[in-house]
Tab-separated table of C-alpha atoms and ligand atoms in Angstrom:
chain	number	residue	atom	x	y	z
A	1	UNK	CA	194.936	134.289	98.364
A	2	UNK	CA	191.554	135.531	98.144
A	3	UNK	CA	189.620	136.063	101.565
A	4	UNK	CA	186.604	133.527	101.820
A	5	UNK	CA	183.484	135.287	100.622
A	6	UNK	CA	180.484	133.190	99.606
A	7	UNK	CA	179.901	134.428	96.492
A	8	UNK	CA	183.043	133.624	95.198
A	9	UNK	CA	183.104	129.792	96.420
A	10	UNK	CA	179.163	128.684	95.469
A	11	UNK	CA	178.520	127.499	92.366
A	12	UNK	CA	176.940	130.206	89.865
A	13	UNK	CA	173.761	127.725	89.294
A	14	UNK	CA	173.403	127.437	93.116
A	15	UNK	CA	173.180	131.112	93.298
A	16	UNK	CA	171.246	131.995	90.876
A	17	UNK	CA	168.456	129.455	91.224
A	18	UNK	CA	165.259	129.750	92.913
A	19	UNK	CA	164.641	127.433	95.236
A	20	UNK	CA	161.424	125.157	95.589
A	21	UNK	CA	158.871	126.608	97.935
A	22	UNK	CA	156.865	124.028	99.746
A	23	UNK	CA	153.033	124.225	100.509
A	24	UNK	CA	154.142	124.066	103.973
A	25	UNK	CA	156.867	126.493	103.917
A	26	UNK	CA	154.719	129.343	103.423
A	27	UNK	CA	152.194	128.958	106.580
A	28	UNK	CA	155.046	127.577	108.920
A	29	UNK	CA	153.812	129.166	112.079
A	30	UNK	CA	150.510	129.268	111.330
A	31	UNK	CA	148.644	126.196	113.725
A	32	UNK	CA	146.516	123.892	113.798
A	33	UNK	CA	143.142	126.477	113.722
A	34	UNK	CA	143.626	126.558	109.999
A	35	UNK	CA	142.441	123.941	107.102
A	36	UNK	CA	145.281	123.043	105.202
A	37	UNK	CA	144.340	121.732	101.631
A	38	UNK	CA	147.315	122.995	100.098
A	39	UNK	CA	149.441	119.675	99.620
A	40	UNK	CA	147.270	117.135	98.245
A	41	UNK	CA	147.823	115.665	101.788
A	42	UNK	CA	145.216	112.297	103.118
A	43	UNK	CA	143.107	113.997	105.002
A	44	UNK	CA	142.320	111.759	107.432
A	45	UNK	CA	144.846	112.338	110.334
A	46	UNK	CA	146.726	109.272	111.361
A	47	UNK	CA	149.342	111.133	113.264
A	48	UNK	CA	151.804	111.263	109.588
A	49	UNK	CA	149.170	111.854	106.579
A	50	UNK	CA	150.899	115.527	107.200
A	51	UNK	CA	154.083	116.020	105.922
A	52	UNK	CA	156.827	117.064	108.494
A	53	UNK	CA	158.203	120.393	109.492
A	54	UNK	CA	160.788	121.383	106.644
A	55	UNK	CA	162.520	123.975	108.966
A	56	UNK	CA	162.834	121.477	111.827
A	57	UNK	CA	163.111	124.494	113.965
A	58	UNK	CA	162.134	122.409	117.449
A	59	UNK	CA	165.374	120.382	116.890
A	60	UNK	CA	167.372	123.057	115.599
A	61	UNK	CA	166.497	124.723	118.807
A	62	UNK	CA	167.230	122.247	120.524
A	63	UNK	CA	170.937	121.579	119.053
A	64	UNK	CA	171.341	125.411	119.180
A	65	UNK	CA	171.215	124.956	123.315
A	66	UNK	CA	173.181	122.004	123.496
A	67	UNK	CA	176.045	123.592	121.419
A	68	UNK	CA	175.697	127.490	122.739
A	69	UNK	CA	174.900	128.223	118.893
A	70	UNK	CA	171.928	130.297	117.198
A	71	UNK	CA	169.304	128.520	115.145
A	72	UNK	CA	170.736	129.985	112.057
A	73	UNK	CA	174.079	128.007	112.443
A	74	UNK	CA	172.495	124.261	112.309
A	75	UNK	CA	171.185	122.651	109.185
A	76	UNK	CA	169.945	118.936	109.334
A	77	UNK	CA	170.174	116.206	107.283
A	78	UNK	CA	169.212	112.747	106.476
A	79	UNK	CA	172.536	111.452	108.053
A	80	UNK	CA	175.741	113.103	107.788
A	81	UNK	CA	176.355	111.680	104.530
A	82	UNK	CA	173.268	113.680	103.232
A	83	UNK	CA	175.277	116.867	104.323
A	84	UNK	CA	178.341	115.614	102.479
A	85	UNK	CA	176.574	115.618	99.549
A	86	UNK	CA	175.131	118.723	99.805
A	87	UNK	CA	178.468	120.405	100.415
A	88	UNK	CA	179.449	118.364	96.953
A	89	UNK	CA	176.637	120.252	94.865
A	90	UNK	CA	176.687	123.255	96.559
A	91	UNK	CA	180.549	124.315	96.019
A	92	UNK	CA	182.008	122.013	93.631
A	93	UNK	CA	181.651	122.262	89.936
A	94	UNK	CA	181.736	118.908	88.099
A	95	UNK	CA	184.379	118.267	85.901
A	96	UNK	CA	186.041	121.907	87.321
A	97	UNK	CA	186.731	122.124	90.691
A	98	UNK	CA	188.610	120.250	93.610
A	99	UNK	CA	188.946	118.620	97.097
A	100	UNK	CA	191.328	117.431	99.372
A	101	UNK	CA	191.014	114.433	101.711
A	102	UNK	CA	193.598	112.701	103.644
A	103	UNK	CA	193.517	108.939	103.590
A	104	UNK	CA	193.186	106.937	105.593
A	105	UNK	CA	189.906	108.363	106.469
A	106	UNK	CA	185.952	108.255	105.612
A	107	UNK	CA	185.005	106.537	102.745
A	108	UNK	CA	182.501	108.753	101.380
A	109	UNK	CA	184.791	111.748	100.830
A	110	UNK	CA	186.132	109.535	97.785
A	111	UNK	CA	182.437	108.189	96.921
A	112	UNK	CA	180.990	111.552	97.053
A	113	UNK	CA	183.949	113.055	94.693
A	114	UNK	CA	183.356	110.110	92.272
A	115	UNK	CA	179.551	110.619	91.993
A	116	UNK	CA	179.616	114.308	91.970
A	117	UNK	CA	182.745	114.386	89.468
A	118	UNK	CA	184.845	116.337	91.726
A	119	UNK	CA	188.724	115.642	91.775
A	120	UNK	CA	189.768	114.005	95.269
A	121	UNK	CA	193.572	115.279	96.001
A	122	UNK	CA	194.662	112.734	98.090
A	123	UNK	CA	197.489	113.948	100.645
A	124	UNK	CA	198.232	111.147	103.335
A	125	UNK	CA	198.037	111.219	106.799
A	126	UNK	CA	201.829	110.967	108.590
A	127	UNK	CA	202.889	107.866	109.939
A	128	UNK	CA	201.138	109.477	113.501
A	129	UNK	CA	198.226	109.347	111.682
A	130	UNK	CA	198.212	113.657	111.671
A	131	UNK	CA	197.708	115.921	108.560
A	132	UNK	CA	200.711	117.005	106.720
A	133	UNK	CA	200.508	120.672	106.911
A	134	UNK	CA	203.024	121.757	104.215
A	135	UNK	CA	201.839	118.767	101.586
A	136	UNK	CA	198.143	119.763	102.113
A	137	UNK	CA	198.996	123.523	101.818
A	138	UNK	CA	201.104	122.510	98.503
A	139	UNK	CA	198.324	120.314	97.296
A	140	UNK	CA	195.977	123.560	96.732
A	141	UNK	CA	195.024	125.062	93.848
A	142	UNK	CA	192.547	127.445	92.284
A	143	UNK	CA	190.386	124.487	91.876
A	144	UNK	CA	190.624	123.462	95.562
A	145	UNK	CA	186.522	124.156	97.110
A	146	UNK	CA	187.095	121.674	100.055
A	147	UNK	CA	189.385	120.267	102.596
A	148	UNK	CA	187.730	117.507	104.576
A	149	UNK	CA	189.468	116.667	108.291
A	150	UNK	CA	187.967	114.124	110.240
A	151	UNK	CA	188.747	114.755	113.676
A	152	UNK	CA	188.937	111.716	115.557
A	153	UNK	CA	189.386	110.347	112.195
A	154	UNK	CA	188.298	107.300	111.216
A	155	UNK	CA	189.261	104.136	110.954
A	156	UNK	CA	192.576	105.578	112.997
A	157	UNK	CA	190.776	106.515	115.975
A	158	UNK	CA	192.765	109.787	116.834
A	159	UNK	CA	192.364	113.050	116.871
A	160	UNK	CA	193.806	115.695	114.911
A	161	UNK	CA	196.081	118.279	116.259
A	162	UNK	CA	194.442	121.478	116.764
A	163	UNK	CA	197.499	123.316	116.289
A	164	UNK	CA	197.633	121.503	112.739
A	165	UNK	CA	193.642	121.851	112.006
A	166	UNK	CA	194.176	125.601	112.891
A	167	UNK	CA	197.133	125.949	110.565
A	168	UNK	CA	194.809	124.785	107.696
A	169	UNK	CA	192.277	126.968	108.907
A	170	UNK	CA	194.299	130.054	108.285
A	171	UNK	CA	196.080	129.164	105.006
A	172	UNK	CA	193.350	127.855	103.147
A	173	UNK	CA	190.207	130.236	102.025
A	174	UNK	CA	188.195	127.923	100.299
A	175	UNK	CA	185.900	125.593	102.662
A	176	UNK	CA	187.182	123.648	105.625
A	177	UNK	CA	185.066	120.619	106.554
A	178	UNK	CA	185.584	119.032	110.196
A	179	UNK	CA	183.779	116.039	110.873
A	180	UNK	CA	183.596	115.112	114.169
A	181	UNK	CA	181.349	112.211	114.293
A	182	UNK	CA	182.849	111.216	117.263
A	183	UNK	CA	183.681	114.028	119.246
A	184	UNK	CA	181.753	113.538	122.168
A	185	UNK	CA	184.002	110.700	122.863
A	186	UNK	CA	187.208	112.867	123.139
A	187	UNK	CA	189.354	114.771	125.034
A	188	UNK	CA	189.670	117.289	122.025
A	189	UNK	CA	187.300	120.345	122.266
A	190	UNK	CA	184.962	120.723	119.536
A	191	UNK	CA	185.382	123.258	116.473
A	192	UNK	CA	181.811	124.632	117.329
A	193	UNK	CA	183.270	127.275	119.226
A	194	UNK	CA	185.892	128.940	116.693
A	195	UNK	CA	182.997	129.343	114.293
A	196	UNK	CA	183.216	133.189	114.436
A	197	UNK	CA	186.441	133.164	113.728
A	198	UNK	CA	186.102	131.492	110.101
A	199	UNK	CA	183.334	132.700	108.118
A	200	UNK	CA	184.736	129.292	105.986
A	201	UNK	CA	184.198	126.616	108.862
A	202	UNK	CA	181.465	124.046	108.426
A	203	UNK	CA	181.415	121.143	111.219
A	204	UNK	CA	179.209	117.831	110.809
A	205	UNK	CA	178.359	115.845	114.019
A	206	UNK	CA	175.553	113.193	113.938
A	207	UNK	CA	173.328	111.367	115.639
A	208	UNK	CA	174.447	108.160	114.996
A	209	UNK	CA	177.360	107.331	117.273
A	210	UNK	CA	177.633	108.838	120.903
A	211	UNK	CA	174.236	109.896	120.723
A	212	UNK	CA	172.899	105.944	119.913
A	213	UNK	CA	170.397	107.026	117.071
A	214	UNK	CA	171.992	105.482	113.815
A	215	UNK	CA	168.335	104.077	112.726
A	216	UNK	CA	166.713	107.559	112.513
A	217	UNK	CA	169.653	108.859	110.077
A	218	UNK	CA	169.990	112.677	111.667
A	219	UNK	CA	173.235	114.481	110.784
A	220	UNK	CA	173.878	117.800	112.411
A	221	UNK	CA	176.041	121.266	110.336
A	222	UNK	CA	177.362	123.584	111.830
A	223	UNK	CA	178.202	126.685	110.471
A	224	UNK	CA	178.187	130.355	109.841
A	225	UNK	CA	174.608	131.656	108.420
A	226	UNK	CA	175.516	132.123	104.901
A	227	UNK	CA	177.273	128.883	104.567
A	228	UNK	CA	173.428	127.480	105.583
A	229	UNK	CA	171.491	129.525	103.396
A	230	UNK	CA	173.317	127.987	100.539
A	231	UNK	CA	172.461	124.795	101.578
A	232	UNK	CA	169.222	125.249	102.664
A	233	UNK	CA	168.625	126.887	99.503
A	234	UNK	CA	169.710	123.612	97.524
A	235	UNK	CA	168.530	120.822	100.366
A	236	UNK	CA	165.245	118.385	99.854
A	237	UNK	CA	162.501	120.087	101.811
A	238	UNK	CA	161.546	117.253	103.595
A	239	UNK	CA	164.808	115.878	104.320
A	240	UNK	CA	163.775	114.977	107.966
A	241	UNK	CA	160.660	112.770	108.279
A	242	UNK	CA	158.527	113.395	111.159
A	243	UNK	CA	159.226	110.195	113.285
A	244	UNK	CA	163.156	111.169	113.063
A	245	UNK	CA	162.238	114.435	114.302
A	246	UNK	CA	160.105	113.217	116.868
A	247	UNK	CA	162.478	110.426	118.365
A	248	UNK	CA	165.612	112.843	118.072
A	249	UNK	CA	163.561	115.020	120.254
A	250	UNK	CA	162.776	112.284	122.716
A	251	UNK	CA	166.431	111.455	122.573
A	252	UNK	CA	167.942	114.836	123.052
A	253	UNK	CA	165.539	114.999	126.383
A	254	UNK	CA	167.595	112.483	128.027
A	255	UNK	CA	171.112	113.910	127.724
A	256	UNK	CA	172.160	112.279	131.338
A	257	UNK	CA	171.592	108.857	130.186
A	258	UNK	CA	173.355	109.621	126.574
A	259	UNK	CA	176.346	110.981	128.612
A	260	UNK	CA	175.923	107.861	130.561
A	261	UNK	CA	176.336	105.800	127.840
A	262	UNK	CA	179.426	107.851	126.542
A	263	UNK	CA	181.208	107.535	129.706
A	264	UNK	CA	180.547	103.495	129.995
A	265	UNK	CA	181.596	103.307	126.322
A	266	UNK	CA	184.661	105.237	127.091
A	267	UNK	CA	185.585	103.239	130.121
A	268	UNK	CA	185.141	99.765	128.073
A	269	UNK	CA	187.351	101.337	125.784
A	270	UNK	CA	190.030	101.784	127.792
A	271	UNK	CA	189.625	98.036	128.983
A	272	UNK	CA	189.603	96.761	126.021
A	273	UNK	CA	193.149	98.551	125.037
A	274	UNK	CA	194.667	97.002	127.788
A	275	UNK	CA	193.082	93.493	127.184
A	276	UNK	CA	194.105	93.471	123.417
A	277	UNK	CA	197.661	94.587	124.443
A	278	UNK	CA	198.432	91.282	126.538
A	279	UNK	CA	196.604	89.003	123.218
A	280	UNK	CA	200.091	87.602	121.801
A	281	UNK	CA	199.450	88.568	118.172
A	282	UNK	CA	198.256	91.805	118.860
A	283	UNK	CA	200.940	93.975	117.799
A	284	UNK	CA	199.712	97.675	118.027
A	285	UNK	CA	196.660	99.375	119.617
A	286	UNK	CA	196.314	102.822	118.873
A	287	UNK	CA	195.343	105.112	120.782
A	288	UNK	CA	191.754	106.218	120.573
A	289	UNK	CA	189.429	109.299	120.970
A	290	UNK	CA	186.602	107.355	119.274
A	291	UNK	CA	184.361	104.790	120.018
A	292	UNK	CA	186.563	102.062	118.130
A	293	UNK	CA	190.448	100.869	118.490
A	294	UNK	CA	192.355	100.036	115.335
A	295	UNK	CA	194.825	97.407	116.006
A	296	UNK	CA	197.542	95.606	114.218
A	297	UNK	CA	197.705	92.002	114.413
A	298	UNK	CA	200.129	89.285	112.281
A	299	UNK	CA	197.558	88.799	109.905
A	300	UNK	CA	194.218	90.810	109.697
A	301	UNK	CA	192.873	88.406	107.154
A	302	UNK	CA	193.455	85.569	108.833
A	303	UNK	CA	192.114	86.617	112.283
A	304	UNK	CA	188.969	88.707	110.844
A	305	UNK	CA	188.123	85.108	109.262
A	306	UNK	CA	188.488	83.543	112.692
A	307	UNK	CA	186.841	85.802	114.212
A	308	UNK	CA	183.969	85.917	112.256
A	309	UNK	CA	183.908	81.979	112.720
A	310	UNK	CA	183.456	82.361	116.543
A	311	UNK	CA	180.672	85.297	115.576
A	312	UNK	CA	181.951	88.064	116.223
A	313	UNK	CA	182.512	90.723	113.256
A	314	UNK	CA	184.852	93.341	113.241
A	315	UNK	CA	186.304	95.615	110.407
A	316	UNK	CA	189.225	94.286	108.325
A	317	UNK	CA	191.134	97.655	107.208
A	318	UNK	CA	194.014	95.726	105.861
A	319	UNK	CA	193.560	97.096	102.489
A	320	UNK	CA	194.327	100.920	104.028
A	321	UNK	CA	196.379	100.005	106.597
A	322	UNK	CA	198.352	97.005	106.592
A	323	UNK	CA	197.349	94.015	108.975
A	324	UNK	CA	195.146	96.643	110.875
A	325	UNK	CA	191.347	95.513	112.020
A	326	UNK	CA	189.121	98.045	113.542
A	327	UNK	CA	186.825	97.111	116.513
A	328	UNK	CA	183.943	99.153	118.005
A	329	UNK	CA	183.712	99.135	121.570
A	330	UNK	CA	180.844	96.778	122.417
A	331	UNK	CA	179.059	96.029	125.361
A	332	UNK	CA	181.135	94.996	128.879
A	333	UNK	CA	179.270	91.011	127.794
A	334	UNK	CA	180.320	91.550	124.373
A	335	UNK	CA	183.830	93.261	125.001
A	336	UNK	CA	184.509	90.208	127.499
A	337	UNK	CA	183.377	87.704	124.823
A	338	UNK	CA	186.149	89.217	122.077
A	339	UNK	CA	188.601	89.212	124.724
A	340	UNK	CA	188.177	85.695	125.939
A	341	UNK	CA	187.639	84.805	122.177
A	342	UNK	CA	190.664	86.307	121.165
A	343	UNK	CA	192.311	84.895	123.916
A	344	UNK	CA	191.860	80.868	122.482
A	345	UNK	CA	193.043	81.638	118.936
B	1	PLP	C1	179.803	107.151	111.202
B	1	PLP	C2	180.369	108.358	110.579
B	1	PLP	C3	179.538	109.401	110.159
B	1	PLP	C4	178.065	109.304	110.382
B	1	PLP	O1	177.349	109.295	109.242
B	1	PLP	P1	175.743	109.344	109.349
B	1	PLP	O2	175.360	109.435	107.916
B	1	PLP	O3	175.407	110.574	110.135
B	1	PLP	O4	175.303	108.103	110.033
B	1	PLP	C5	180.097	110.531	109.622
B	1	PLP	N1	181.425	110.658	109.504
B	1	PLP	C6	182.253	109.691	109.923
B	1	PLP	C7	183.715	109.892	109.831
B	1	PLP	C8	181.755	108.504	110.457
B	1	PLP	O5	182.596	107.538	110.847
């Protein structure tokens, strides 16, 4: 196999084109000393008539310090699933090339294939819920752009087994995709780290989960500089409206209480696996490096309808995994409340 270069694995249109250059783009850096009339902005300053920085380079900076990574190895976007999709239009030609994905996991691997007309290989997880090396490496193919591992993987919970992720990592030369949306809640060291290694690396983390900021829709790339270029070639310019820039900022100055948070939600995790184990039709609780257990019960439909008449909604996964609800860790109030619930079915 081919060594990953980036020429070979972007779409010809994606390199070729010339990419839209915003009235802002071109004075970034410039301040507030000069008179901007070059973007048919309102004039009259309200504190967002202007329209936000498209480099984002405060928060980049910012994410660059938390992760020990340069500026040139983040690119933002409206949520994670806004990165998805540009990794979708970036790399994969419609109607040409391929992914991989390996179910159960994220939904919007699948979605994004189907909209973008990319073929979705699925390989299954094992019955440990880990990737199955040899069926993944057979499932490649000259079409194959992407693999996409969610590490802890949702709806399972666990994490993936870095000798496994690093097997994949080696074999494969097209683009290897590790989401870890929910990293910061597990004992697994991020991917960030090994990005050196492999030029063909790209890791998505977000704002929405550990970090408590799921209304401001900020997903966070990580990757090797000419992985971003392509994508910041292709991405919206404004992608991140000012008051998501400002209130990520805000956010990101508070990192003891977000670790706070993490290590309660952790904690109340743990509790609640022990407290679902003794609930009589709770059958299996796996094991979890997220902020959600999946359990089995004797019938998911059945209890998600229960439970749902004593107001409290979970996720019924039954139709991916049988009998199996998934619960996000709540609250101590509201994790006491599903317990004692649970408890009077
Ligand atoms: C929640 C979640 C995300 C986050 O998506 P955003 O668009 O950033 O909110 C990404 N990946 C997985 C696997 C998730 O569960």
């Amino acid at each position: 196999m081919k060594p990953f270069a980036i020429e070979n694995i972007t779409r010809k249109s994606v390199l070729e084109m010339i990419p839209y250059s915003s009235a802002r783009d071109e004075f970034n850096g410039f301040k507030s000393d000069l008179i901007f009339l070059d973007a048919n902005e309102n004039p009259f300053n309200n504190g967002l008539n202007r329209y936000p920085d498209s480099t984002q380079l405060r928060l980049k900076s910012e994410f660059a310090r938390l992760r020990s990574v340069a500026d040139d190895n983040i690119l933002l976007g409206n949520g994670s699933d806004e990165l998805l999709d540009l990794i979708f239009r970036a790399f994969c030609e419609p109607n040409i090339d391929s992914i991989i994905s390996l179910p159960p996991t994220y939904g919007m691997y699948g979605v994004l294939s189907a909209v973008n007309a990319v073929k979705n290989w699925e390989v299954p997880l094992t019955n440990e819920f880990q990737p199955d090396v040899q069926s993944i490496i057979s499932a490649i193919d000259s079409s194959t752009k992407v693999i996409f591992l969610c590490s802890p993987n949702n709806p399972t919970g666990n994490a993936f087994s870095a000798e496994k992720i690093l097997k994949i990592l080696t074999e494969f030369s097209g683009l290897v995709v590790i989401d870890e949306a929910y990293i910061d809640f597990s004992q697994q060291k991020s991917w960030i780290e090994k990005l050196a290694e492999f030029p063909n690396l790209i890791i998505l983390q977000t704002m929405s989960k550990a970090f408590g900021m799921a209304g401001i829709r900020l997903g966070v790339l990580y990757a090797n500089p000419s992985i971003i270029r392509i994508l910041t070639k292709i991405k919206p310019p404004y992608n991140i409206n000012t008051l998501t820039q400002q209130r990520a900022l805000e956010r990101l100055s508070d990192m003891a209480q977000i670790r706070f948070e993490i290590d309660q939600i952790i904690q109340n995790r743990n509790f609640i696996t022990s407290e679902l184990l003794k609930i009589p039709f709770v059958e299996k609780v796996y094991p979890s490096d997220a902020n959600f257990v999946l359990i089995k019960v004797d019938d998911a439909s059945f209890r998600y309808k229960q439970l749902i008449a004593s107001g409290i909604v979970v996720r019924n996964r039954s139709h991916e995994i049988e009998n199996c609800l998934r619960i996000t860790v709540g609250t101590t109030d509201q994790n006491s409340n599903l317990i004692q619930t649970l408890k009077k079915l």
